[in-house]
mmCIF file of C-alpha atoms in Angstrom:
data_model
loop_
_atom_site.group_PDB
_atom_site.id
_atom_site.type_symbol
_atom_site.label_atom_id
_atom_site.label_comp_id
_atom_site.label_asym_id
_atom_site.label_seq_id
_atom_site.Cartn_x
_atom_site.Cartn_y
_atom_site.Cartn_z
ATOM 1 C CA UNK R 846 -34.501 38.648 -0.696
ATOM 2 C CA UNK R 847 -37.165 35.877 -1.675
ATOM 3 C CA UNK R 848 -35.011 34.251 -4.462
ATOM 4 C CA UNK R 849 -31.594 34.886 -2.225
ATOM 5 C CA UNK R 850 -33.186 33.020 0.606
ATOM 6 C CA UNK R 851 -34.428 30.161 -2.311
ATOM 7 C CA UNK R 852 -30.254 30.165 -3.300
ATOM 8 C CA UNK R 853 -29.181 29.516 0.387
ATOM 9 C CA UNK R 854 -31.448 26.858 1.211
ATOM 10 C CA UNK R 855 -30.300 25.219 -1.961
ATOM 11 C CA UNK R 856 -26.546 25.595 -1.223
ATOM 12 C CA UNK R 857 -27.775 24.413 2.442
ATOM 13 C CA UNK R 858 -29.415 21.444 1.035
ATOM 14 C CA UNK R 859 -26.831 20.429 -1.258
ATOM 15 C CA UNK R 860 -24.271 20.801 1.678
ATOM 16 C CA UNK R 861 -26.180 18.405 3.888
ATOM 17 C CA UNK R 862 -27.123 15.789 0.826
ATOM 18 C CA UNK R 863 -23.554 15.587 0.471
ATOM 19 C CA UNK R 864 -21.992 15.895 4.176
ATOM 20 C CA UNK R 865 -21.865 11.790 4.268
ATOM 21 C CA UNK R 866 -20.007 11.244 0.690
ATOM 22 C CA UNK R 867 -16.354 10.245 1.033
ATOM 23 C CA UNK R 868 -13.815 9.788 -1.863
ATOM 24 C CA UNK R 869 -11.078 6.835 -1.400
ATOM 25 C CA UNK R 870 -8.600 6.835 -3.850
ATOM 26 C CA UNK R 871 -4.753 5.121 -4.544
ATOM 27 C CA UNK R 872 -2.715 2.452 -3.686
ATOM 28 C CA UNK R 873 -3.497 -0.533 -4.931
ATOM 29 C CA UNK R 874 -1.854 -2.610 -2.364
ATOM 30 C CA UNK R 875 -4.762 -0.830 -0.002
ATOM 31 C CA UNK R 876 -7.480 -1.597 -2.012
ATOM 32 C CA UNK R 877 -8.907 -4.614 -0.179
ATOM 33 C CA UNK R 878 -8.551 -3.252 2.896
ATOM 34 C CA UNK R 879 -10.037 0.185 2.431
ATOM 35 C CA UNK R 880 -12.812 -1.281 0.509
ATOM 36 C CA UNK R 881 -13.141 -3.839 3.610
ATOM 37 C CA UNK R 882 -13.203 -0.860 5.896
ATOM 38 C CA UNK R 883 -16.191 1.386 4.055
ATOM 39 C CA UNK R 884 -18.355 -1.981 3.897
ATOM 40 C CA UNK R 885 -18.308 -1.642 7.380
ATOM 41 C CA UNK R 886 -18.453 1.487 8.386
ATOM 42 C CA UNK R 887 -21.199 1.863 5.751
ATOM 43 C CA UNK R 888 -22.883 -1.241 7.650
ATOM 44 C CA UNK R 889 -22.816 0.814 11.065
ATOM 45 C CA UNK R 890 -23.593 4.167 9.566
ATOM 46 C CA UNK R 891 -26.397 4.038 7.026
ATOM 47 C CA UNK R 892 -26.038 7.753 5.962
ATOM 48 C CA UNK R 893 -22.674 7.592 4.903
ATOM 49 C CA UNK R 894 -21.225 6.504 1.226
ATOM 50 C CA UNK R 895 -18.008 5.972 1.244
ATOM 51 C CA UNK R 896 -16.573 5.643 -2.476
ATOM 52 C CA UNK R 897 -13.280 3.393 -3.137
ATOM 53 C CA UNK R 898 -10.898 2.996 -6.310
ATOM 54 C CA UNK R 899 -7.111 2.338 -6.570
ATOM 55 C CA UNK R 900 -5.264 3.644 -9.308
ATOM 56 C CA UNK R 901 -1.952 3.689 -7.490
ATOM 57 C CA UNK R 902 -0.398 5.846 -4.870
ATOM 58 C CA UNK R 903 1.019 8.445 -7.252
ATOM 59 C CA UNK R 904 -2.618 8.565 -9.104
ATOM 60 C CA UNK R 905 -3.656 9.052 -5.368
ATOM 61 C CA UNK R 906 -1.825 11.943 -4.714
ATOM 62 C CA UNK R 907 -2.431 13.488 -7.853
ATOM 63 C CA UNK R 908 -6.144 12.904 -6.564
ATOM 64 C CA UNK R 909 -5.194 14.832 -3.268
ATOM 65 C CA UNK R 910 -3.899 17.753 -5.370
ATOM 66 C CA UNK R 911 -6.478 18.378 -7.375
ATOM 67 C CA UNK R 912 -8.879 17.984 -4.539
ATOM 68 C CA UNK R 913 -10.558 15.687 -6.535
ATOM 69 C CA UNK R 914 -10.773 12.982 -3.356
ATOM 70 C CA UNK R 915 -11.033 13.514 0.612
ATOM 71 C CA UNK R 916 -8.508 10.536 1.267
ATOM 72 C CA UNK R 917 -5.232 9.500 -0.148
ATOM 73 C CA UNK R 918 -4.467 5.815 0.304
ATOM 74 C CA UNK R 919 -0.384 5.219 -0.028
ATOM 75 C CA UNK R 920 1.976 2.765 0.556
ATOM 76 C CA UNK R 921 4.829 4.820 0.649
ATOM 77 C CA UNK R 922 5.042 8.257 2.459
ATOM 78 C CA UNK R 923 4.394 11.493 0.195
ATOM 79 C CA UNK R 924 7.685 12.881 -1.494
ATOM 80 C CA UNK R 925 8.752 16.213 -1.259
ATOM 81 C CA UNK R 926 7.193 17.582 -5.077
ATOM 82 C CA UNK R 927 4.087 16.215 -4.264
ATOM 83 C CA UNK R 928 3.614 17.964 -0.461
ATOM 84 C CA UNK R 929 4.607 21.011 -2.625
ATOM 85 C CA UNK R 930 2.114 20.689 -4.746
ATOM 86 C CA UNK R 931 -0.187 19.851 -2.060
ATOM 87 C CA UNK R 932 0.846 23.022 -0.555
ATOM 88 C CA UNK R 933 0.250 25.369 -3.582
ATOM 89 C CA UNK R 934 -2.989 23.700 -4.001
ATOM 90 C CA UNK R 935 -4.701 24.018 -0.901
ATOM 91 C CA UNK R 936 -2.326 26.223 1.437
ATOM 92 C CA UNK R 937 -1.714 23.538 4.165
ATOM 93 C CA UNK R 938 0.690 20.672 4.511
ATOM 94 C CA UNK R 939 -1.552 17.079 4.233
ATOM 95 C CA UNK R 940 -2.276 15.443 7.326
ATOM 96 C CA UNK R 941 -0.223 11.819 7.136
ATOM 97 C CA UNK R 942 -2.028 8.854 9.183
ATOM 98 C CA UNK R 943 -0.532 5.652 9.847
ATOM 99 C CA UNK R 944 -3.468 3.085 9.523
ATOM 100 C CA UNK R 945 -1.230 -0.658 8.523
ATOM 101 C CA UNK R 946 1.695 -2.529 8.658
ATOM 102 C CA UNK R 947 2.510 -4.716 5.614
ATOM 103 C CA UNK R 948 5.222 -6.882 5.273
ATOM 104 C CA UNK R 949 6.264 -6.581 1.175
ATOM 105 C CA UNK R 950 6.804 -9.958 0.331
ATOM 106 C CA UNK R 951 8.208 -11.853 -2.371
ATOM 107 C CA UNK R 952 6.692 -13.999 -4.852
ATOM 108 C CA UNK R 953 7.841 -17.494 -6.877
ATOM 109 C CA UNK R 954 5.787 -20.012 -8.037
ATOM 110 C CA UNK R 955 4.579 -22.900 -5.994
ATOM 111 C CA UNK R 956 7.083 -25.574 -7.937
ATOM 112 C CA UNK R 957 9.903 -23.278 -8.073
ATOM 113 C CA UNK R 958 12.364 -24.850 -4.842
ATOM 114 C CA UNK R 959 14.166 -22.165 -3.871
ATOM 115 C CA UNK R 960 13.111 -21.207 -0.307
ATOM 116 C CA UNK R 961 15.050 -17.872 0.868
ATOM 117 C CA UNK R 962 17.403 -15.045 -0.757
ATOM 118 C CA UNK R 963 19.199 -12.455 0.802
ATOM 119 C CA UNK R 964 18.558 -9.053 0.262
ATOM 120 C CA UNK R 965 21.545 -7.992 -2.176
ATOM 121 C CA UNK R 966 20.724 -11.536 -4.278
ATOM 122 C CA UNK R 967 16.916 -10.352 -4.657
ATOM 123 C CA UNK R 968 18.707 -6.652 -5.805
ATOM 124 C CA UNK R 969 20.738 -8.577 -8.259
ATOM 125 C CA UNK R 970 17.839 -10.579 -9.364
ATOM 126 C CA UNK R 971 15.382 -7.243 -10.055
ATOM 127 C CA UNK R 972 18.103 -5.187 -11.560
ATOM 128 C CA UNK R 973 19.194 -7.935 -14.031
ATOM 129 C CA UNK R 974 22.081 -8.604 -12.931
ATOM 130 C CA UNK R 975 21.483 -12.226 -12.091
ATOM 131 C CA UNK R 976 19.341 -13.849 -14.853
ATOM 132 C CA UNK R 977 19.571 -17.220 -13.789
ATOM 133 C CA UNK R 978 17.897 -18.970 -10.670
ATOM 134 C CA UNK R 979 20.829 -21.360 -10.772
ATOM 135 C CA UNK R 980 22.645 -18.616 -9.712
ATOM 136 C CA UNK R 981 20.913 -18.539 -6.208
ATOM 137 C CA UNK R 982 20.640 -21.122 -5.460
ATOM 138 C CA UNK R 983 17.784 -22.806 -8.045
ATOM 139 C CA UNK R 984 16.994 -24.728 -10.668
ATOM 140 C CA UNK R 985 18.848 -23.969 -14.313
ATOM 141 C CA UNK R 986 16.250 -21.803 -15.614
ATOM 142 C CA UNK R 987 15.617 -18.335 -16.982
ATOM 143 C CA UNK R 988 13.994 -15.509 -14.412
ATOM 144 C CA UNK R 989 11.485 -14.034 -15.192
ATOM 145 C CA UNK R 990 10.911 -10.578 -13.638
ATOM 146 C CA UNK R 991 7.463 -9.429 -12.501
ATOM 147 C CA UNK R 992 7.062 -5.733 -11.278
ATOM 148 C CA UNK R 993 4.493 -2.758 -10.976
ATOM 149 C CA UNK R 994 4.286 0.262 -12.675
ATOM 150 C CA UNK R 995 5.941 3.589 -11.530
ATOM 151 C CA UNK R 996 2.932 5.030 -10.180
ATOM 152 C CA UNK R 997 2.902 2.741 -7.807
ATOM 153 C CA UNK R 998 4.024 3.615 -4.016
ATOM 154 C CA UNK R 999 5.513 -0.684 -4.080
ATOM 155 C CA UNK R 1000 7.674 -0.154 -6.481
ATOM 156 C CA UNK R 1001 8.654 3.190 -5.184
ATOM 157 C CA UNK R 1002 9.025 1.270 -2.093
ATOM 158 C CA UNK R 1003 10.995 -1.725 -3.632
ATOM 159 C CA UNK R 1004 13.266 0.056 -5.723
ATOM 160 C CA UNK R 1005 14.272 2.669 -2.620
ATOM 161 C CA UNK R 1006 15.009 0.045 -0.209
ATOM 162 C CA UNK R 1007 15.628 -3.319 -2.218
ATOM 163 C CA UNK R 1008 17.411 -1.782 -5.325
ATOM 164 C CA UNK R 1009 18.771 0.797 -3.212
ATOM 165 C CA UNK R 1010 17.713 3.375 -6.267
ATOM 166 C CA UNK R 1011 19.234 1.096 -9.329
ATOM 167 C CA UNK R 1012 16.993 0.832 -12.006
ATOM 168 C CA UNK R 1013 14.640 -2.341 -12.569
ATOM 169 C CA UNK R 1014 15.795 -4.686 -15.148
ATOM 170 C CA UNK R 1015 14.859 -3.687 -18.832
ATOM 171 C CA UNK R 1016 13.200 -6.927 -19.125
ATOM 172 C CA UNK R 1017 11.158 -6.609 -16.194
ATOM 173 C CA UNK R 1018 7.475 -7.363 -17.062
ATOM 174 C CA UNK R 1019 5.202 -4.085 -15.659
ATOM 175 C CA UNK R 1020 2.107 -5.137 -14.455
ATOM 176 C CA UNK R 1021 -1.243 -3.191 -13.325
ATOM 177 C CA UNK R 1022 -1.235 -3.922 -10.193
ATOM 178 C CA UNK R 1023 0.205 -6.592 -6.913
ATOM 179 C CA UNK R 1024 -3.156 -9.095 -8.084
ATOM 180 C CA UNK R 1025 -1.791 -9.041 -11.514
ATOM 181 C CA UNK R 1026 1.627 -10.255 -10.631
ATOM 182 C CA UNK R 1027 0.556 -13.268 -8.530
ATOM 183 C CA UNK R 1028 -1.450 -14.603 -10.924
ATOM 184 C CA UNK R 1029 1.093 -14.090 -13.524
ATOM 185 C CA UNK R 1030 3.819 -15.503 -10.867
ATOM 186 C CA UNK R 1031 1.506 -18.914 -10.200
ATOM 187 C CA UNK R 1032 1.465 -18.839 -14.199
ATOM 188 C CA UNK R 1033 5.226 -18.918 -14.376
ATOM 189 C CA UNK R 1034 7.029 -21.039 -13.208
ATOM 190 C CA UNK R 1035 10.262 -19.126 -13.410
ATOM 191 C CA UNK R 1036 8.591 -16.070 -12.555
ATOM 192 C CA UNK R 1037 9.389 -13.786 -9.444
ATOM 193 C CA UNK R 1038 7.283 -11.104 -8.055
ATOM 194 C CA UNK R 1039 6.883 -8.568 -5.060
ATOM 195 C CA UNK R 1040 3.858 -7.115 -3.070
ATOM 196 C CA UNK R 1041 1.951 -6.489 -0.178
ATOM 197 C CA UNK R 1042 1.269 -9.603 2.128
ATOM 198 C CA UNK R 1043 -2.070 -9.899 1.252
ATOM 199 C CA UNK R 1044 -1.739 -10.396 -1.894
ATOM 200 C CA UNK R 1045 0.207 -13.735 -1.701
ATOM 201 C CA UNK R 1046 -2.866 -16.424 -2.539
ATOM 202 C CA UNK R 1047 -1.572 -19.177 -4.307
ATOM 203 C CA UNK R 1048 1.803 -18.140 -4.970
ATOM 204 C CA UNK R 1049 4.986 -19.419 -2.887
ATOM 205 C CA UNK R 1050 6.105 -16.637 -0.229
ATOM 206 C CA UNK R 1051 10.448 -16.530 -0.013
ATOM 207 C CA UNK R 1052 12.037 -15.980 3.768
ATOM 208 C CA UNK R 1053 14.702 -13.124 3.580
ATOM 209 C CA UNK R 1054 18.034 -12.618 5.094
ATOM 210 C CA UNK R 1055 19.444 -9.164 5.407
ATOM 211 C CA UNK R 1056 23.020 -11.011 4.664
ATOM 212 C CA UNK R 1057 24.812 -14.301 4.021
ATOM 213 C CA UNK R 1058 24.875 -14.898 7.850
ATOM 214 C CA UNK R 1059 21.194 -13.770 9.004
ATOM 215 C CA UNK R 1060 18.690 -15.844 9.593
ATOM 216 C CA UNK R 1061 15.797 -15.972 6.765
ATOM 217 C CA UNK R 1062 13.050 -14.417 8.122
ATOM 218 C CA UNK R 1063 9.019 -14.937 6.688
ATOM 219 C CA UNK R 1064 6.781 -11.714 6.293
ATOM 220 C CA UNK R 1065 4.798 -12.760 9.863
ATOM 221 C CA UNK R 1066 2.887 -10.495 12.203
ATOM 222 C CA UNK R 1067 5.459 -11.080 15.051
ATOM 223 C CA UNK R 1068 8.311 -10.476 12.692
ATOM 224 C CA UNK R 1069 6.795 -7.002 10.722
ATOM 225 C CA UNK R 1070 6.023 -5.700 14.473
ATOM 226 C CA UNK R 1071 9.606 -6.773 15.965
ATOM 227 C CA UNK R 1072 10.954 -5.409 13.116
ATOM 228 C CA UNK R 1073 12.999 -8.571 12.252
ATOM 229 C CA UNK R 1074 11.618 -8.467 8.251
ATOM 230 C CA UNK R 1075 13.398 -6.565 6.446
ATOM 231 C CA UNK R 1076 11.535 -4.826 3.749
ATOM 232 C CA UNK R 1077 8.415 -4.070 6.504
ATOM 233 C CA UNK R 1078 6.319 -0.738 5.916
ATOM 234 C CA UNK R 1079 3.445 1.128 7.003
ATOM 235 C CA UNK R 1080 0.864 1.897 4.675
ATOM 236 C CA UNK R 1081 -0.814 5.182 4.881
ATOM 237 C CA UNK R 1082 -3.928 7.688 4.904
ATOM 238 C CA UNK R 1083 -3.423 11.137 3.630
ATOM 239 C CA UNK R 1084 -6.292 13.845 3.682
ATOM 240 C CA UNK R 1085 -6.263 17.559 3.087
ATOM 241 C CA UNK R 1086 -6.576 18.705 6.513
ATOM 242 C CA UNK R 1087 -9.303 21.444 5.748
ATOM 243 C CA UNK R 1088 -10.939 18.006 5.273
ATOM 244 C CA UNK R 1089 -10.290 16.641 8.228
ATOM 245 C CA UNK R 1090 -13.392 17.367 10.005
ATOM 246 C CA UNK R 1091 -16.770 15.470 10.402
ATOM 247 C CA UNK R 1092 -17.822 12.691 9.290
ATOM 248 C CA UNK R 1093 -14.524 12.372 7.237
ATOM 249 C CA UNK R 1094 -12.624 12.565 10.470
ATOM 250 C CA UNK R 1095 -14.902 10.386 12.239
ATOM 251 C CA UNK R 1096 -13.899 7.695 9.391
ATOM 252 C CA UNK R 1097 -10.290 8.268 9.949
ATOM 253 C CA UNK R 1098 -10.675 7.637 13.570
ATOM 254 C CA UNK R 1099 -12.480 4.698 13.435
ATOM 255 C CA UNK R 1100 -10.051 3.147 10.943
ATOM 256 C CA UNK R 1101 -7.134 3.480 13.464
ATOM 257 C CA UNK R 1102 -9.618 2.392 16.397
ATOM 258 C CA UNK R 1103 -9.639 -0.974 18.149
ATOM 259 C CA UNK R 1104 -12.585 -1.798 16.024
ATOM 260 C CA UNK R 1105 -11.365 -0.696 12.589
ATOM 261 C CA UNK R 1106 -8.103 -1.938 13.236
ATOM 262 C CA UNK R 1107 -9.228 -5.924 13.417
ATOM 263 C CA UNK R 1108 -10.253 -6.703 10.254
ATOM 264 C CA UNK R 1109 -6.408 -5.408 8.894
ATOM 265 C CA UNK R 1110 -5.806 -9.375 9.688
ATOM 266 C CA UNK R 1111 -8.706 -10.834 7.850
ATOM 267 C CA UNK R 1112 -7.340 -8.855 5.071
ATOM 268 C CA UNK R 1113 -4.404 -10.055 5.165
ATOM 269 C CA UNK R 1114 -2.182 -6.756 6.713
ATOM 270 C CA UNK R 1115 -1.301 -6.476 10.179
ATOM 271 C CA UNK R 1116 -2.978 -4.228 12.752
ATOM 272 C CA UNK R 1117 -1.326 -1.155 14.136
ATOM 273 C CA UNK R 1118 0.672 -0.923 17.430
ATOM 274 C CA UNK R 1119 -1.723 0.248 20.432
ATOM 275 C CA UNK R 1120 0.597 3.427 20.531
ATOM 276 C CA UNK R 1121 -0.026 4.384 17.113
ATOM 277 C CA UNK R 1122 -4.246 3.381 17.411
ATOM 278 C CA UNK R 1123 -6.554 6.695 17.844
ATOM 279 C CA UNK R 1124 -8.988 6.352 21.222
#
């Protein structure tokens, strides 16, 4: 009885030690904010550790399956093999939270002059059909195509609502991550990119048009909420919901609370609706 007493104060002990540890892990185009997010809520709750990496939304899920991380950060919602895998793995469907708005945006470099494309020219442009900014509009140069890899929930994103399921360009240059293509964009100057809005630094953002006759619209907070951008998105939180308890659902709340949800902006995201906030 002595040494099964010993074993469940152990078990009790290590339960408690690690009741305030909480795995982040996927999208890069979440990155910055999530790791904004657990600074903070480290900052206002000293007994919590809240550990971030990105990897990519598909290397997030893969996380979520293997229930090797609480949280799944994703910038595209889950697909239907990976909730079944979810399912076989821990018997329940995962718990989807919207926590961000992002307007995917566009990147050329700062000298290049063109200033707006419409959605089926940016298609053409990422598919190869067009190879030549001339073509659109630009100077009589070469593109050159920037995009992510495949585990990545952008380029899931771009190619299911852009490229309307075509296949990127074979000479489309894959890079690790949104960071990666800007700074390979402000390199270029016949480079052309895509990404979350945050990630736009010192490259040159291009307005969209849905068609020849719409107006070209910029990635803005007022545009992403009305709607009016056309490749807008929410960005996502998914957790095992056999998870979803304590102090990991105490995080989740305060993410999609009044006071997680203002430093989205400082970030460089935009903050959820009031509908969509948690109390």
């Amino acid at each position: 009885m002595k040494k099964l007493a010993t074993i469940l104060a152990a078990a009790s002990l290590t339960a408690t030690t690690f009741a305030g540890n909480i795995t982040v892990k996927g999208s890069d185009t979440l990155v910055i904010l999530a790791q904004k997010w657990a600074e903070v809520y480290m900052g206002q709750h000293a007994d919590t550790k809240i550990q971030v990496t990105g990897g990519g939304t598909g290397t997030g899920f893969a996380a979520l399956q293997s229930q090797t991380t609480d949280l799944c950060d994703a910038s595209r919602k889950i697909k239907p093999a990976e909730l079944q895998k979810c399912l076989v793995a821990f018997n329940a469907r995962p718990t989807e939270y919207k926590v961000a708005l992002d307007g995917l945006s566009v990147y050329v470099n700062p000298e290049n002059s063109l200033k707006e494309l419409t959605l089926d020219q940016l298609k053409d442009i990422f598919t190869g059909k067009v190879k030549n900014w001339k073509e659109v509009g630009g100077a009589d140069a070469p593109i050159t195509v920037y995009s992510r890899e495949n585990s990545s929930g952008t380029y899931e994103f771009f190619k299911e609502h852009v490229l309307k399921g075509q296949d990127f360009a074979a000479s489309a240059q894959t890079m690790p991550g949104t960071a990666a293509i800007v700074q390979a964009v402000v390199k270029d100057k016949n480079g052309i990119g895509y990404g979350g809005a945050a990630y736009g630094g010192s490259s040159k953002l291009v307005s969209l048009k849905k068609n020849e006759t719409s107006p070209a619209v910029n990635p803005t907070e007022e545009n992403v909420l009305a709607g009016t951008y056309p490749i807008w998105r929410y960005l996502y939180v998914y957790v095992n919901p056999n998870l979803d308890k304590g102090e990991v659902a105490a995080y989740l709340n305060w993410i999609r609370s009044d006071d997680g949800q203002k430093y989205v902006k400082d970030v460089g995201y935009y903050p959820l609706p009031k509908n969509l906030r948690s109390n």
